[in-house]
Every structure is written in structure tokens, then in C-alpha cells.
PDB file of C-alpha atoms in Angstrom:
ATOM      1  CA  MET A  11      56.167  40.256  94.493  1.00  0.00           C
ATOM      2  CA  PRO A  12      54.429  43.588  95.146  1.00  0.00           C
ATOM      3  CA  ALA A  13      56.207  46.740  93.986  1.00  0.00           C
ATOM      4  CA  LYS A  14      57.852  48.751  96.703  1.00  0.00           C
ATOM      5  CA  LYS A  15      56.505  52.187  97.266  1.00  0.00           C
ATOM      6  CA  ILE A  16      59.137  54.830  97.055  1.00  0.00           C
ATOM      7  CA  ALA A  17      58.572  57.988  98.986  1.00  0.00           C
ATOM      8  CA  VAL A  18      59.534  61.018  97.005  1.00  0.00           C
ATOM      9  CA  ARG A  19      60.010  64.189  98.925  1.00  0.00           C
ATOM     10  CA  ALA A  20      59.625  67.387  96.979  1.00  0.00           C
ATOM     11  CA  ARG A  21      62.582  69.648  97.339  1.00  0.00           C
ATOM     12  CA  SER A  22      61.790  73.132  98.377  1.00  0.00           C
ATOM     13  CA  ALA A  23      62.709  75.688  95.817  1.00  0.00           C
ATOM     14  CA  SER A  24      65.602  77.704  97.073  1.00  0.00           C
ATOM     15  CA  VAL A  25      67.245  80.666  95.553  1.00  0.00           C
ATOM     16  CA  ALA A  26      70.991  80.560  95.427  1.00  0.00           C
ATOM     17  CA  PRO A  27      72.489  83.572  97.154  1.00  0.00           C
ATOM     18  CA  ALA A  28      73.718  86.250  94.832  1.00  0.00           C
ATOM     19  CA  GLY A  29      77.425  86.044  94.245  1.00  0.00           C
ATOM     20  CA  PRO A  30      79.812  88.824  95.067  1.00  0.00           C
ATOM     21  CA  PRO A  31      79.301  92.019  93.114  1.00  0.00           C
ATOM     22  CA  ASP A  32      81.537  92.774  90.158  1.00  0.00           C
ATOM     23  CA  LEU A  33      83.464  95.702  91.595  1.00  0.00           C
ATOM     24  CA  THR A  34      84.577  96.735  88.104  1.00  0.00           C
ATOM     25  CA  ASP A  35      80.923  97.479  87.229  1.00  0.00           C
ATOM     26  CA  ARG A  36      80.016 101.111  87.894  1.00  0.00           C
ATOM     27  CA  ARG A  37      76.390 100.136  88.599  1.00  0.00           C
ATOM     28  CA  VAL A  38      77.432  98.507  91.893  1.00  0.00           C
ATOM     29  CA  TYR A  39      78.218 101.809  93.587  1.00  0.00           C
ATOM     30  CA  ARG A  40      75.809 104.107  95.462  1.00  0.00           C
ATOM     31  CA  HIS A  41      78.045 107.132  96.085  1.00  0.00           C
ATOM     32  CA  TRP A  42      80.455 108.928  93.736  1.00  0.00           C
ATOM     33  CA  PHE A  43      83.333 111.319  94.294  1.00  0.00           C
ATOM     34  CA  ASP A  44      85.689 112.852  91.719  1.00  0.00           C
ATOM     35  CA  GLU A  45      89.347 113.589  92.453  1.00  0.00           C
ATOM     36  CA  PRO A  46      91.910 115.154  90.109  1.00  0.00           C
ATOM     37  CA  ILE A  47      95.076 113.192  89.432  1.00  0.00           C
ATOM     38  CA  ARG A  48      97.933 115.432  90.560  1.00  0.00           C
ATOM     39  CA  PHE A  49     101.370 115.485  88.949  1.00  0.00           C
ATOM     40  CA  GLY A  50     102.840 114.602  92.350  1.00  0.00           C
ATOM     41  CA  ASP A  51     100.714 111.421  92.504  1.00  0.00           C
ATOM     42  CA  GLN A  52     103.077 109.785  90.003  1.00  0.00           C
ATOM     43  CA  ASP A  53     106.171 107.807  90.899  1.00  0.00           C
ATOM     44  CA  SER A  54     109.470 107.202  89.108  1.00  0.00           C
ATOM     45  CA  LEU A  55     107.773 104.660  86.820  1.00  0.00           C
ATOM     46  CA  GLY A  56     105.594 107.418  85.369  1.00  0.00           C
ATOM     47  CA  HIS A  57     102.268 106.140  86.676  1.00  0.00           C
ATOM     48  CA  VAL A  58     100.179 106.985  89.737  1.00  0.00           C
ATOM     49  CA  ASN A  59     101.794 105.472  92.833  1.00  0.00           C
ATOM     50  CA  ASN A  60      99.906 102.873  94.856  1.00  0.00           C
ATOM     51  CA  ALA A  61      99.867 105.148  97.913  1.00  0.00           C
ATOM     52  CA  SER A  62      98.034 107.797  95.876  1.00  0.00           C
ATOM     53  CA  VAL A  63      95.289 105.294  95.052  1.00  0.00           C
ATOM     54  CA  ALA A  64      94.834 104.690  98.794  1.00  0.00           C
ATOM     55  CA  THR A  65      94.586 108.467  99.242  1.00  0.00           C
ATOM     56  CA  TYR A  66      91.875 108.667  96.547  1.00  0.00           C
ATOM     57  CA  CYS A  67      89.890 106.092  98.537  1.00  0.00           C
ATOM     58  CA  GLU A  68      90.423 108.091 101.731  1.00  0.00           C
ATOM     59  CA  SER A  69      89.196 111.283 100.032  1.00  0.00           C
ATOM     60  CA  ALA A  70      86.066 109.473  98.848  1.00  0.00           C
ATOM     61  CA  ARG A  71      85.395 108.101 102.365  1.00  0.00           C
ATOM     62  CA  LEU A  72      85.734 111.576 103.867  1.00  0.00           C
ATOM     63  CA  ALA A  73      83.435 113.078 101.207  1.00  0.00           C
ATOM     64  CA  LEU A  74      80.876 110.349 101.908  1.00  0.00           C
ATOM     65  CA  SER A  75      81.002 111.059 105.659  1.00  0.00           C
ATOM     66  CA  GLN A  76      80.530 114.772 105.084  1.00  0.00           C
ATOM     67  CA  GLU A  77      77.623 114.220 102.678  1.00  0.00           C
ATOM     68  CA  LEU A  78      75.951 112.022 105.299  1.00  0.00           C
ATOM     69  CA  GLY A  79      76.255 114.923 107.750  1.00  0.00           C
ATOM     70  CA  TYR A  80      78.877 113.224 109.875  1.00  0.00           C
ATOM     71  CA  VAL A  81      81.769 115.405 110.987  1.00  0.00           C
ATOM     72  CA  PRO A  82      84.672 113.300 112.312  1.00  0.00           C
ATOM     73  CA  GLY A  83      85.430 114.073 115.964  1.00  0.00           C
ATOM     74  CA  LYS A  84      82.469 116.406 116.455  1.00  0.00           C
ATOM     75  CA  HIS A  85      81.021 114.312 119.293  1.00  0.00           C
ATOM     76  CA  GLY A  86      84.278 112.778 120.492  1.00  0.00           C
ATOM     77  CA  ILE A  87      83.931 109.770 118.206  1.00  0.00           C
ATOM     78  CA  GLY A  88      85.124 108.956 114.725  1.00  0.00           C
ATOM     79  CA  TRP A  89      86.190 106.344 112.222  1.00  0.00           C
ATOM     80  CA  VAL A  90      89.579 104.666 112.167  1.00  0.00           C
ATOM     81  CA  LEU A  91      90.736 102.554 109.277  1.00  0.00           C
ATOM     82  CA  ALA A  92      91.249  98.991 110.528  1.00  0.00           C
ATOM     83  CA  ARG A  93      92.034  97.392 107.159  1.00  0.00           C
ATOM     84  CA  ILE A  94      92.371  98.282 103.513  1.00  0.00           C
ATOM     85  CA  ALA A  95      92.987  95.963 100.581  1.00  0.00           C
ATOM     86  CA  ILE A  96      93.482  97.348  97.082  1.00  0.00           C
ATOM     87  CA  ASP A  97      93.564  95.412  93.834  1.00  0.00           C
ATOM     88  CA  TYR A  98      95.319  97.327  91.068  1.00  0.00           C
ATOM     89  CA  ARG A  99      93.806  96.603  87.655  1.00  0.00           C
ATOM     90  CA  ALA A 100      95.209  99.276  85.322  1.00  0.00           C
ATOM     91  CA  GLU A 101      97.698 102.126  85.416  1.00  0.00           C
ATOM     92  CA  LEU A 102      96.618 105.696  86.055  1.00  0.00           C
ATOM     93  CA  HIS A 103      98.432 108.717  84.622  1.00  0.00           C
ATOM     94  CA  TYR A 104      98.546 112.480  85.028  1.00  0.00           C
ATOM     95  CA  PRO A 105      96.643 114.504  83.901  1.00  0.00           C
ATOM     96  CA  GLY A 106      93.199 113.141  84.544  1.00  0.00           C
ATOM     97  CA  THR A 107      90.380 112.701  86.989  1.00  0.00           C
ATOM     98  CA  VAL A 108      89.419 109.587  88.888  1.00  0.00           C
ATOM     99  CA  ASN A 109      85.821 108.776  89.768  1.00  0.00           C
ATOM    100  CA  ILE A 110      85.598 106.820  93.010  1.00  0.00           C
ATOM    101  CA  GLY A 111      82.437 104.803  93.587  1.00  0.00           C
ATOM    102  CA  THR A 112      81.599 103.519  97.058  1.00  0.00           C
ATOM    103  CA  VAL A 113      79.054 101.062  98.439  1.00  0.00           C
ATOM    104  CA  VAL A 114      78.501  99.719 101.959  1.00  0.00           C
ATOM    105  CA  SER A 115      78.885  95.943 101.952  1.00  0.00           C
ATOM    106  CA  ARG A 116      78.553  95.256 105.681  1.00  0.00           C
ATOM    107  CA  LEU A 117      77.223  97.250 108.582  1.00  0.00           C
ATOM    108  CA  GLY A 118      78.180  95.943 112.022  1.00  0.00           C
ATOM    109  CA  THR A 119      77.585  97.303 115.508  1.00  0.00           C
ATOM    110  CA  SER A 120      80.718  99.444 115.599  1.00  0.00           C
ATOM    111  CA  SER A 121      82.221  98.839 112.162  1.00  0.00           C
ATOM    112  CA  CYS A 122      81.371  98.892 108.498  1.00  0.00           C
ATOM    113  CA  THR A 123      82.946  97.611 105.320  1.00  0.00           C
ATOM    114  CA  LEU A 124      83.101  99.850 102.272  1.00  0.00           C
ATOM    115  CA  LEU A 125      83.872  98.682  98.755  1.00  0.00           C
ATOM    116  CA  SER A 126      85.270 101.159  96.245  1.00  0.00           C
ATOM    117  CA  GLY A 127      85.998 101.254  92.560  1.00  0.00           C
ATOM    118  CA  ILE A 128      88.461 103.769  91.113  1.00  0.00           C
ATOM    119  CA  PHE A 129      87.615 104.601  87.514  1.00  0.00           C
ATOM    120  CA  CYS A 130      89.318 106.800  84.928  1.00  0.00           C
ATOM    121  CA  LYS A 131      87.929 107.458  81.461  1.00  0.00           C
ATOM    122  CA  GLY A 132      85.318 104.759  82.031  1.00  0.00           C
ATOM    123  CA  LYS A 133      87.851 102.040  82.884  1.00  0.00           C
ATOM    124  CA  CYS A 134      88.246 100.460  86.324  1.00  0.00           C
ATOM    125  CA  ALA A 135      91.828 101.049  87.475  1.00  0.00           C
ATOM    126  CA  ALA A 136      91.506  99.653  91.010  1.00  0.00           C
ATOM    127  CA  THR A 137      89.067  98.199  93.513  1.00  0.00           C
ATOM    128  CA  ALA A 138      89.319  98.423  97.284  1.00  0.00           C
ATOM    129  CA  GLU A 139      87.820  97.058 100.465  1.00  0.00           C
ATOM    130  CA  ALA A 140      88.072  99.145 103.645  1.00  0.00           C
ATOM    131  CA  ILE A 141      86.971  98.201 107.148  1.00  0.00           C
ATOM    132  CA  LEU A 142      86.230 101.184 109.367  1.00  0.00           C
ATOM    133  CA  VAL A 143      85.705 101.068 113.133  1.00  0.00           C
ATOM    134  CA  MET A 144      83.935 103.795 115.114  1.00  0.00           C
ATOM    135  CA  ILE A 145      85.952 104.701 118.220  1.00  0.00           C
ATOM    136  CA  ASN A 146      85.746 107.040 121.160  1.00  0.00           C
ATOM    137  CA  TYR A 147      88.673 109.435 120.746  1.00  0.00           C
ATOM    138  CA  THR A 148      89.298 109.662 124.506  1.00  0.00           C
ATOM    139  CA  THR A 149      89.126 105.980 125.462  1.00  0.00           C
ATOM    140  CA  ARG A 150      90.369 104.737 122.058  1.00  0.00           C
ATOM    141  CA  LYS A 151      87.784 101.922 122.333  1.00  0.00           C
ATOM    142  CA  SER A 152      85.202 100.937 119.749  1.00  0.00           C
ATOM    143  CA  VAL A 153      81.703 102.329 120.198  1.00  0.00           C
ATOM    144  CA  PRO A 154      78.416 101.651 118.406  1.00  0.00           C
ATOM    145  CA  ILE A 155      77.773 103.577 115.200  1.00  0.00           C
ATOM    146  CA  PRO A 156      75.261 106.356 116.046  1.00  0.00           C
ATOM    147  CA  GLN A 157      71.733 105.389 114.944  1.00  0.00           C
ATOM    148  CA  GLY A 158      71.290 108.414 112.664  1.00  0.00           C
ATOM    149  CA  LEU A 159      74.499 107.626 110.799  1.00  0.00           C
ATOM    150  CA  ARG A 160      73.633 103.913 110.750  1.00  0.00           C
ATOM    151  CA  ARG A 161      70.308 104.639 109.010  1.00  0.00           C
ATOM    152  CA  LYS A 162      72.066 106.734 106.374  1.00  0.00           C
ATOM    153  CA  LEU A 163      74.755 104.100 105.796  1.00  0.00           C
ATOM    154  CA  ALA A 164      72.088 101.394 105.481  1.00  0.00           C
ATOM    155  CA  LYS A 165      70.629 103.292 102.514  1.00  0.00           C
ATOM    156  CA  LEU A 166      73.995 102.903 100.775  1.00  0.00           C
ATOM    157  CA  GLU A 167      74.227  99.191 101.507  1.00  0.00           C
ATOM    158  CA  SER A 168      74.646  96.751  98.643  1.00  0.00           C
ATOM    159  CA  ASN A 169      71.758  94.423  97.880  1.00  0.00           C
ATOM    160  CA  ARG A 170      74.240  91.592  97.365  1.00  0.00           C
ATOM    161  CA  THR A 171      76.566  89.762  99.661  1.00  0.00           C
ATOM    162  CA  ALA A 172      79.778  91.585  99.022  1.00  0.00           C
ATOM    163  CA  ARG A 173      82.998  89.660  99.163  1.00  0.00           C
ATOM    164  CA  ARG A 174      85.916  90.196  96.881  1.00  0.00           C
TER     165      ARG A 174
END
């Protein structure tokens, strides 16, 4: 009986997509902002309160906007925070300074997703994901991100698919 011929199809080499970035790694971030830990940031448990960590992230987002030359409300449009998720990894204490790193993980038509790492003394104390939407302040409707700002944000975009 003659041998059967078996067709073998070569598989194309494919590269597995990069996994999510390690948000506890300082090298992930493209923008940095320092914020002092204030005595009033602490709660009755003697550590920095969770709401203060959200405020550190807000301060870093505002600093980033200003450094990109974007002044909220200047042209009747601005960012609103649609979502924030924070993972607390270590306690923070007064006195001290936090270093907040930020990277753009997604840039949509009218929204963007920022990832942040909050570090103190070289240790990651928290990571955060924030979704911002550009709105018209009069109509309260979403509007496209201005092209000039979009180009600047794209330069801060992560090279990896960013999901926490």
C-alpha cells in the first residue's frame, strides 16, 4: 500500500502581544510629579488616607496637563474624571514626598486612560487607572481631544497594551 502524503503547513511566526505593564516598575512611566505628604493627609489610623492618594493622582494629572500646555477651560473644554481605580500596595506616612509617575495607556477620540504609580522612598505604595473624558463646558457633552493635545499625549503613550 503506498504511503499517504501528509500536507504540512508551516505556521507563521507570530509574536505574542506584550502583557500588561508592571505598574510597580518605575521604568513604565513617562511623566513624573513630586508631591509632599502633608500632616493632614493622615487619618486616625496614622497613615495617609485613601482619599489623599486620589488627590496625589489628581495633582499629577493637573501638572501633566499644564506641562503639555493645556489649560483646563481655556477654550470652553476640559477633562472630567469618568473613572478611577486605585490599588493600595503599602502604607504612606508623614513626613515624606511621593513621586507620581504617569503614562498614557489608551488614547480615544474624546477620552484617554492614564496609569499612575505612587512611589515613596523607592517603593510603590499605590497604582491607579484613571479614565478622562474631554467635554464642552457649556453643553456638558464629550468632544474630540484637540489635535495638538492629542499629539502630545501620544508621545506619552505606553508601548505595551496596558491593562491592570
